[in-house]
C-alpha cells in the first residue's frame, strides 16, 4: 500500500516539474507561481483553522505585512531579498504571538472578528503611510532573488524556485502534523480539559499554532512581492483572506495533501471559468458554497466516499447478477 | 513513608452554597485511598480543586511536597498527578496509540525549532514515545486495538485507553474519578485487577467512588464526606459500620440497631 | 470650535444609530441560531436594490408602494436564507457557519451586479433635506433612522414579550432542544426570525439611500462597523446595540479631532478588538 | 486508504485542470494550442493571422465594476460602428476581467498576451497599470490606459495614456483656485486611493510653488461619514476648497458640504462633470462648483454629442467618462494601424507615436514623447437652471477649453 502512495506522489512531482514546459506563456507561469504561494499559505492556515479549529480571517493582513517588510527592505534599503525573507519570518513570528494571545481569551466568531479587524487595520495603515510604503500608489520594482550572483528571472526559473520552496514547506508541515505537535494541536481542539490533565500547556500550543501560521503567511507574502514585482495595499483585502479559507475547506480541513488540492482548485477555477464571461464569479462562489455545506470533509474525501458508494452500489449489483 | 497528597482546611463556596466545607485529608504513599460520599456530597468539586480546575477559597493543597493550591492544571499534571474523567475524555479524531502518545507530550524535551531541523533527534523521540505507548498498551492488553479509532471502541476499552493515556505521563499518583461507572460486573473486576497491577507497579491511587463493592475490594483507607464536610475516616471495615456513615447514606430513617 | 465638537457629536450619534440597526438585525439571527450572519451587509444592499431599483426605477412605482412591496420580497428572501443557509449550517462547526454565510453574501452580491448592473443610482427626493437644531445640522434621513431604530427595538421587545411567536423566539433563543420538546417548530421559528431580520435590513438599506446612494458597496463598511457596535454594546442584546452603536459612532467622529481623519475606520476596528479582548460581553451584555 | 486516494486525486486534478486550462477557449475564437514554442524572453505574440485582436483588461467584477462595464460597452459599440462604416481590418475584442485587483489585472493582461493580442486597452486605474506595466513591456505589446497618476509618466515604454495626466489636470484645478478664485488659503479634500492622492500631490506642490498655505484632509473609499473632515477644513481658515475624489463619493461629499453650510468656492476633479454622478446629487448641492472637465455631456463639440446619442441608443445608459475614454482609445488603435502600416504590435506602437490631431470625444490626440495622447481638459462650472417643469437642474458649463504640452 505504501508503494502505491509514493508512486502517486512521484507522478504529481513529475507533473509539477514538466508543467512549465507544457504551458510556458507568462500567463500560466504567473498563475502557477500564485498557486504555489497559495499552497504555502494554506499549509500555515491549516495549523490554526485546520487543526486547532480557530477561525483566522486575517491571513491577508499577515501576508501584507510580510510582503511589505521584505519589499521595503529590498527596495528602500537595497538589501537582498533573502534578508527580506528572514525579516518576513521574524515579522510573522511577532504577528503570530500577537494574534495568538487573543485566541487564548476568545474563540469562534469573536476571534474571527478580531482577525478581520486586524486585516482591515493593516490595510488602512499601509494605504495611508504613503511616505514609507508608497501608500495607494503602491510599491514598484520589487527585485528578484539571486543565488551566487545568478538572477532567478521571473518565469520558469522563479517557478522552480517557488516549487522547491513549496516542497520544503510541505515536508515541514507534514512532519509537524504527524508529530507530537500535530497531535497536540488536534488534542487541544478536540478536548482541552483532557489535554490539560496530561500536562499540556494549552496557551503555549495555541500560540505556537498561530506563530507557525503567521510565519507561513508572511513568507508567502514576501514571495508574492517577488513574484508580482509590485505591491498595493488594496490587494490584501477581506476577499483575499476568504479565498484561503475556501482553499482549506475544499482540500479538506487538517489534511496537508488536501491543502495542495484546495489551493490548486481555487486558484485555477476562476481562470478556468473565465469563459463564462460575466457569470464566472457567481458560479465560483456557488460551487464553493455548495461544497461548504455538502462536502464539509473536503472535495477529495467527498469524491472518494462517492467513489466508494458507487463501487459498493455497482459491486452490489454485480454480486446479485453473479 | 511520607504522605503524597495533603489537603488542609479546604473550603469552596459557590455564591452561598458551601460545596467543600473545611475539608482536611491526607493520602499516604503506598496506600490506596478512596473518597466516598452520597451524590452531591462535593466529591467532584474536591477533584476540581485538587487538579487546579477550581481555586479554593481557603486552605492549601500539597502534592509530592509542593504547594499546588494556586498552580494551573497543566503544571500540577507535570508534577506527576494524573487523572481520569467520570465521562471519559478522549481525543475522538485520533487512534488509540495516538491518544496515548499525546500523553507523552510533557516528557519530551525537543522544542519546535530543534524539531524542524534536527530530524534525527525528532525521529528518535517519536520512536521512544511510540515504544513507551506500545509497552503500556501491552501492559493493559490493549495492544491489539492499537490503531483503532477511539470513538469506534466499546465503553470498556475506551476506559482502558484513558487509563493507559494517564500512565503515559509517568504519574506518581493517579486520581480516578468514579472508575467503576458504566462498567458491567465482569468489566469492573477486570478493571480493578488492572488498577491493582498499576498500584503494584509503584503508582499510588486516589479513588473517588460510590460503588461500595469496588470501594471495599480495593481501598486501604477511606474518607467519607457529606455536604462538603468530612464525617468519617479510617480502615474500610471501621468506616462501613460507622453509624454516621450509614445515616448519611441511608438517611436517618434507618437507625443503626 | 465648540460648534464643531457638537456637530461631530451629532453626526457621530446619527451614524451610531445606523450601526445600531445593523447590530439589531444580525443579533436576531445570532440569538436564534448562534450564527453570525456575515452576509448581512449584502442583504441590506439587496433591500435597497429591490426597493429603489426594481420597484421604484424599473417599475416606476411611487416610493411608499415600492417600500411595501419590497417588504414582501424581503420576507421571502428571509425564508430562503433560513432554509438554504441558516438551518443547514446550524449544526456545523464554526468554520463552516462563518464561511457559509460569507459565501451566501458573495452570491447575492454577484446576483445584484448581474441583474442591476454596477452604476450607482439614487431615489430623487427621498428623505432629502436637513433638520437644524440651533446651529447644528442633521440630515433628515438620520432623524428617521434614529426614530426607526428606537421603534424597532421597542416593537421587537413587545413582540417577544406578548405574541406567541415572539415568546417562541425567546425559547428557541435559550434552548432549541427544550423548545422542540415543547412543540415549537424550531425550523419555522428560525425562518420567521430570518424574515424579520431581512425586513430590518430592507429598512436600513432604504434609509441610507439618501446618505450613501444605491451602489454595490453601499453597506460593506456599516456591515463591519455594525459588528463593532454589537460587541461594544453587548452581543445579542438588542438595547445594547443602540448603546454600542452610539459609542462607536462617537468615538469614530471624535477621533477626527485627534488623529488624521484617514484612520477614522481603523479606530472603530481598534475599539472592536479592545472590547473583544477586555469585555467580550460588551457594556450592557449579560454573561452568556 | 484515504491517503492513497488523496494522492491519486492530486495527480488527476492537477493535470486535468491544467490541460483543460490550456484548451479552454476564451470567448473569442482563438487557435486551439496556446503553447507558444518561442522562448519566454522575447515573447512575439502575434500568430501569423490577419486578425487584429484587441485585448481589453476591464474591471467587470470587483469593487469598481462600473468602469469595466462602461469600457466593455463603449468598445463593443466602437467595433460595431467600425465594421459598419469601414471594416477593412478584421478585428476581435478579447475582453478579460481584472476583478479590480492587482493580481486579477496581471492575470487578465497575461491572458490577452498569451491569446496573441497585438494591442491591449486598459487596465483602467493607475494602480493596476503599475502592477502590469513591466509584464506588458516585456511582452512588447503596446497598451493604452486611462490611468492619470503622475507616477505613470515615462514609467513604461509600451504604455500610452489616453486621458489627461493628473500632473496637468490637477495643476489646472489648482491654477483655477489661485487665478480664477484668487484663493489665499486652500483646503484640499481627497480620496486616499491612487487617484485622489495623485491629485493631492500635484496640487500641494503647485500651492507650495505659489507660496499659498494649504491644509489637507483625506477619506478612505467606502467611508460613510465625512463631516469630521469637512468641518476641520472649514475651520482651517481656507477660503477655497480643492476636492479630488471619485464620482461615487461625490454625492456624499457634496451633500455633507451643503448640509454643513459650506459657502467656500470649490474646484473639483472631473467626476463633477459626469452626468452619471450629477444624477446622484440634489441640484443645489453642486451649485457653483468649479471643475476640471474631461467628458462634459453639455459640451457643444460635435464628437461629444454624437457619442452621447450613440451610447444612449446602443446601451440605454447615459454616456460618461470611462466609456468615452476607451472609445477614443479604439479610434487611436485604428489610426495607429494605418500610420504604422500593419496590425502587428511593433507597427501599432510606431503608429501610436505618430498620432497628431486625431479628433476624439475627449478632445484631440497629439502623441508627445512621453506617449501621452491627451493634453486637454476644460474648466467648467456647475450652473443651476430651472427646467421647463419648474424643477431645478444643475449642469456643467464649459468656461474654457485648455490644452498644453507637458
Coordinates of C-alpha atoms in Angstrom, one line a residue, chain C:
Chain C
X1 CA -14.6 75.1 18.0
X2 CA -17.4 74.1 20.3
X3 CA -19.8 74.1 17.4
X4 CA -17.5 71.7 15.5
X5 CA -17.4 69.3 18.5
X6 CA -21.2 69.4 19.0
X7 CA -21.7 68.9 15.2
X8 CA -19.3 65.9 15.3
X9 CA -21.1 64.5 18.3
X10 CA -24.5 64.8 16.4
X11 CA -23.1 63.3 13.2
X12 CA -21.4 60.6 15.2
X13 CA -24.5 59.7 17.2
X14 CA -26.6 59.7 14.0
X15 CA -24.2 57.3 12.4
X16 CA -24.2 55.3 15.6
X17 CA -27.9 54.6 15.1
X18 CA -27.2 53.2 11.6
X19 CA -24.7 50.8 13.3
X20 CA -27.3 50.1 16.0
X21 CA -29.9 49.0 13.4
X22 CA -27.3 46.8 11.8
X23 CA -26.5 45.4 15.2
X24 CA -30.2 44.6 15.8
X25 CA -30.7 42.7 12.5
X26 CA -27.8 40.3 12.9
X27 CA -28.3 39.9 16.7
X28 CA -31.8 38.5 15.9
X29 CA -30.2 35.7 13.8
X30 CA -27.3 35.3 16.3
X31 CA -29.8 34.8 19.2
X32 CA -32.0 32.4 17.2
X33 CA -29.3 30.3 15.6
X34 CA -26.0 31.1 17.2
X35 CA -24.7 32.0 13.7
X36 CA -23.2 35.4 12.9
X37 CA -24.7 36.4 9.6
X38 CA -21.7 37.6 7.6
X39 CA -23.9 38.1 4.5
X40 CA -26.0 40.8 6.3
X41 CA -24.4 43.8 4.5
X42 CA -25.2 42.2 1.2
X43 CA -28.9 41.7 2.3
X44 CA -29.0 45.4 3.2
X45 CA -27.8 46.2 -0.3
X46 CA -30.3 43.8 -1.8
X47 CA -33.1 45.5 0.2
X48 CA -32.0 48.9 -1.3
X49 CA -31.8 47.5 -4.8
X50 CA -35.2 45.8 -4.6
X51 CA -36.9 48.9 -3.3
X52 CA -35.1 51.6 -5.3
X53 CA -34.0 49.5 -8.3
X54 CA -36.8 47.0 -9.1
X55 CA -39.9 48.8 -7.8
X56 CA -39.1 52.5 -8.0
X57 CA -36.8 52.8 -11.1
X58 CA -37.8 49.8 -13.3
X59 CA -41.5 49.7 -12.5
X60 CA -41.8 53.4 -11.7
X61 CA -44.0 52.8 -8.6
X62 CA -44.2 55.6 -6.0
X63 CA -41.9 55.4 -3.0
X64 CA -44.4 54.1 -0.4
X65 CA -45.7 51.4 -2.7
X66 CA -42.2 50.3 -3.6
X67 CA -41.3 50.0 0.1
X68 CA -44.4 47.9 0.9
X69 CA -43.8 45.5 -2.0
X70 CA -40.1 45.2 -1.0
X71 CA -41.1 44.1 2.5
X72 CA -42.9 41.1 0.9
X73 CA -39.9 40.3 -1.2
X74 CA -37.5 40.6 1.7
X75 CA -39.7 38.3 3.8
X76 CA -39.3 35.7 1.0
X77 CA -35.5 36.4 1.0
X78 CA -35.5 35.8 4.8
X79 CA -37.3 32.4 4.3
X80 CA -34.9 31.5 1.5
X81 CA -31.9 32.4 3.6
X82 CA -33.2 30.4 6.6
X83 CA -33.9 27.2 4.5
X84 CA -30.8 27.3 2.3
X85 CA -28.2 28.7 4.7
X86 CA -29.1 29.0 8.3
X87 CA -30.9 25.7 9.0
X88 CA -28.4 23.5 7.2
X89 CA -25.4 25.4 8.8
X90 CA -26.7 25.4 12.3
X91 CA -25.3 22.0 13.2
X92 CA -21.9 22.5 11.6
X93 CA -18.6 23.7 13.2
X94 CA -17.8 27.4 13.4
X95 CA -15.6 27.4 10.3
X96 CA -18.4 26.3 8.1
X97 CA -21.0 28.5 9.7
X98 CA -18.9 31.6 9.1
X99 CA -17.9 30.6 5.5
X100 CA -21.4 29.5 4.6
X101 CA -22.8 33.0 5.4
X102 CA -19.9 34.8 3.7
X103 CA -20.2 32.8 0.5
X104 CA -24.0 33.3 0.5
X105 CA -23.3 37.0 0.8
X106 CA -20.9 36.8 -2.2
X107 CA -23.6 35.1 -4.3
X108 CA -26.1 37.8 -3.5
X109 CA -23.5 40.5 -4.4
X110 CA -22.9 38.9 -7.8
X111 CA -26.6 38.4 -8.4
X112 CA -27.3 42.1 -7.8
X113 CA -24.4 43.1 -10.0
X114 CA -25.7 40.9 -12.9
X115 CA -29.4 42.0 -12.5
X116 CA -28.9 45.7 -11.9
X117 CA -25.5 46.5 -13.4
X118 CA -23.0 48.4 -11.4
X119 CA -23.9 52.0 -12.0
X120 CA -24.8 53.8 -8.7
X121 CA -28.2 55.5 -8.7
X122 CA -30.5 57.1 -6.2
X123 CA -34.1 57.9 -5.4
X124 CA -34.6 61.6 -6.0
X125 CA -36.4 63.4 -3.3
X126 CA -36.3 60.5 -0.8
X127 CA -35.9 62.0 2.7
X128 CA -33.7 64.8 1.4
X129 CA -33.1 68.0 3.3
X130 CA -31.9 68.6 6.8
X131 CA -33.1 69.5 10.2
X132 CA -31.5 72.4 12.1
X133 CA -31.2 72.3 15.9
X134 CA -29.7 75.7 16.7
X135 CA -26.5 75.9 14.6
X136 CA -26.3 72.1 14.4
X137 CA -27.5 70.3 11.4
X138 CA -28.6 66.7 11.0
X139 CA -29.8 65.0 7.8
X140 CA -33.5 64.3 7.8
X141 CA -32.8 60.6 6.9
X142 CA -30.6 60.3 10.0
X143 CA -33.5 61.6 12.1
X144 CA -35.8 59.0 10.6
X145 CA -33.1 56.3 11.3
X146 CA -33.0 57.3 15.0
X147 CA -36.7 57.2 15.3
X148 CA -37.0 53.9 13.4
X149 CA -34.2 52.3 15.5
X150 CA -36.0 53.1 18.7
X151 CA -39.3 51.9 17.3
X152 CA -37.8 48.7 16.0
X153 CA -36.2 47.9 19.4
X154 CA -39.4 48.7 21.3
X155 CA -41.5 46.7 18.8
X156 CA -39.3 43.7 19.0
X157 CA -39.3 43.8 22.8
X158 CA -43.1 43.9 22.8
X159 CA -43.3 41.3 20.1
X160 CA -41.1 39.0 22.0
X161 CA -43.0 39.6 25.3
X162 CA -46.6 39.4 24.2
X163 CA -47.1 37.4 20.9
X164 CA -46.9 33.6 20.8
X165 CA -44.3 33.5 18.0
X166 CA -42.3 36.2 19.9
X167 CA -42.2 34.1 23.1
X168 CA -41.4 31.0 21.0
X169 CA -38.4 33.0 19.6
X170 CA -37.2 33.6 23.1
X171 CA -37.4 29.9 23.9
X172 CA -35.6 29.0 20.7
X173 CA -33.0 31.5 21.7
X174 CA -32.3 29.9 25.0
X175 CA -32.7 26.2 24.3
X176 CA -33.6 24.6 21.0
X177 CA -33.9 21.1 22.4
X178 CA -36.3 22.2 25.1
X179 CA -38.3 24.3 22.6
X180 CA -38.7 21.3 20.3
X181 CA -39.9 19.2 23.2
X182 CA -42.4 22.0 23.9
X183 CA -43.9 21.6 20.4
X184 CA -42.2 24.7 18.9
X185 CA -41.3 24.1 15.3
X186 CA -37.8 25.5 15.6
X187 CA -37.0 25.5 11.9
X188 CA -40.2 27.5 11.2
X189 CA -39.3 29.9 14.0
X190 CA -35.9 30.5 12.6
X191 CA -37.4 31.2 9.2
X192 CA -39.6 33.9 10.9
X193 CA -36.6 35.3 12.7
X194 CA -34.7 35.5 9.4
X195 CA -37.6 37.1 7.7
X196 CA -37.8 39.8 10.4
X197 CA -34.1 40.3 10.2
X198 CA -34.3 40.7 6.4
X199 CA -37.1 43.3 6.7
X200 CA -34.9 45.3 9.1
X201 CA -32.1 45.0 6.6
X202 CA -34.5 46.5 4.0
X203 CA -35.3 49.3 6.4
X204 CA -31.6 50.1 6.8
X205 CA -30.9 49.8 3.1
X206 CA -33.9 52.1 2.3
X207 CA -33.0 54.6 5.0
X208 CA -29.4 55.0 3.9
X209 CA -30.1 55.6 0.2
X210 CA -30.1 59.4 0.7
X211 CA -26.9 59.1 2.6
X212 CA -24.8 56.7 0.5
X213 CA -26.8 56.3 -2.8
X214 CA -27.6 52.8 -4.1
X215 CA -24.4 51.1 -5.1
X216 CA -22.9 47.6 -4.8
X217 CA -20.6 48.5 -1.9
X218 CA -23.0 50.8 0.0
X219 CA -23.3 48.6 3.1
X220 CA -19.9 46.9 3.3
X221 CA -18.4 49.5 5.8
X222 CA -21.6 49.8 8.0
X223 CA -21.7 45.9 8.0
X224 CA -18.3 45.6 9.6
X225 CA -18.9 48.6 11.9
X226 CA -22.2 47.0 12.9
X227 CA -20.2 44.1 14.4
X228 CA -18.2 46.6 16.4
X229 CA -21.4 48.2 17.7
X230 CA -22.8 44.7 18.7
X231 CA -19.6 43.8 20.5
X232 CA -19.3 47.1 22.3
X233 CA -22.9 47.3 23.3
X234 CA -23.5 43.6 24.2
X235 CA -23.6 40.9 21.6
X236 CA -27.2 39.7 21.0
X237 CA -28.7 42.1 23.5
X238 CA -30.9 44.4 21.4
X239 CA -30.9 47.6 23.5
X240 CA -27.2 47.1 23.9
X241 CA -26.8 47.5 20.1
X242 CA -28.1 51.1 20.4
X243 CA -25.6 51.9 23.1
X244 CA -22.8 50.2 21.3
X245 CA -23.7 51.9 18.0
X246 CA -23.6 55.4 19.6
X247 CA -20.4 54.7 21.4
X248 CA -18.7 53.5 18.2
X249 CA -20.1 56.4 16.2
X250 CA -19.0 59.0 18.8
X251 CA -15.5 57.5 19.2
X252 CA -15.1 57.4 15.4
X253 CA -16.1 61.0 14.8
X254 CA -14.3 62.3 17.8
X255 CA -11.1 60.6 16.6
X256 CA -11.0 63.1 13.7
X257 CA -10.0 65.8 16.1
X258 CA -7.1 63.9 17.5
X259 CA -5.6 61.8 14.7
X260 CA -5.5 62.2 10.9
X261 CA -9.0 61.6 9.6
X262 CA -7.9 58.8 7.4
X263 CA -7.5 56.5 10.4
X264 CA -11.1 57.0 11.5
X265 CA -12.1 53.5 10.3
X266 CA -9.1 52.0 11.9
X267 CA -10.2 53.5 15.2
X268 CA -13.5 51.7 15.1
X269 CA -11.8 48.4 14.4
X270 CA -9.3 49.0 17.3
X271 CA -12.3 49.6 19.6
X272 CA -13.7 46.3 18.4
X273 CA -10.5 44.4 19.2
X274 CA -10.1 46.1 22.6
X275 CA -13.7 45.3 23.7
X276 CA -13.4 41.8 22.3
X277 CA -10.3 41.2 24.5
X278 CA -11.3 43.0 27.6
X279 CA -15.1 42.7 27.8
X280 CA -16.5 40.5 25.0
X281 CA -19.9 40.6 26.6
X282 CA -20.0 44.4 26.0
X283 CA -21.2 47.3 28.1
X284 CA -24.7 46.0 28.8
X285 CA -24.3 42.4 27.8
X286 CA -25.1 39.6 30.2
X287 CA -22.6 36.8 30.8
X288 CA -23.6 34.4 28.1

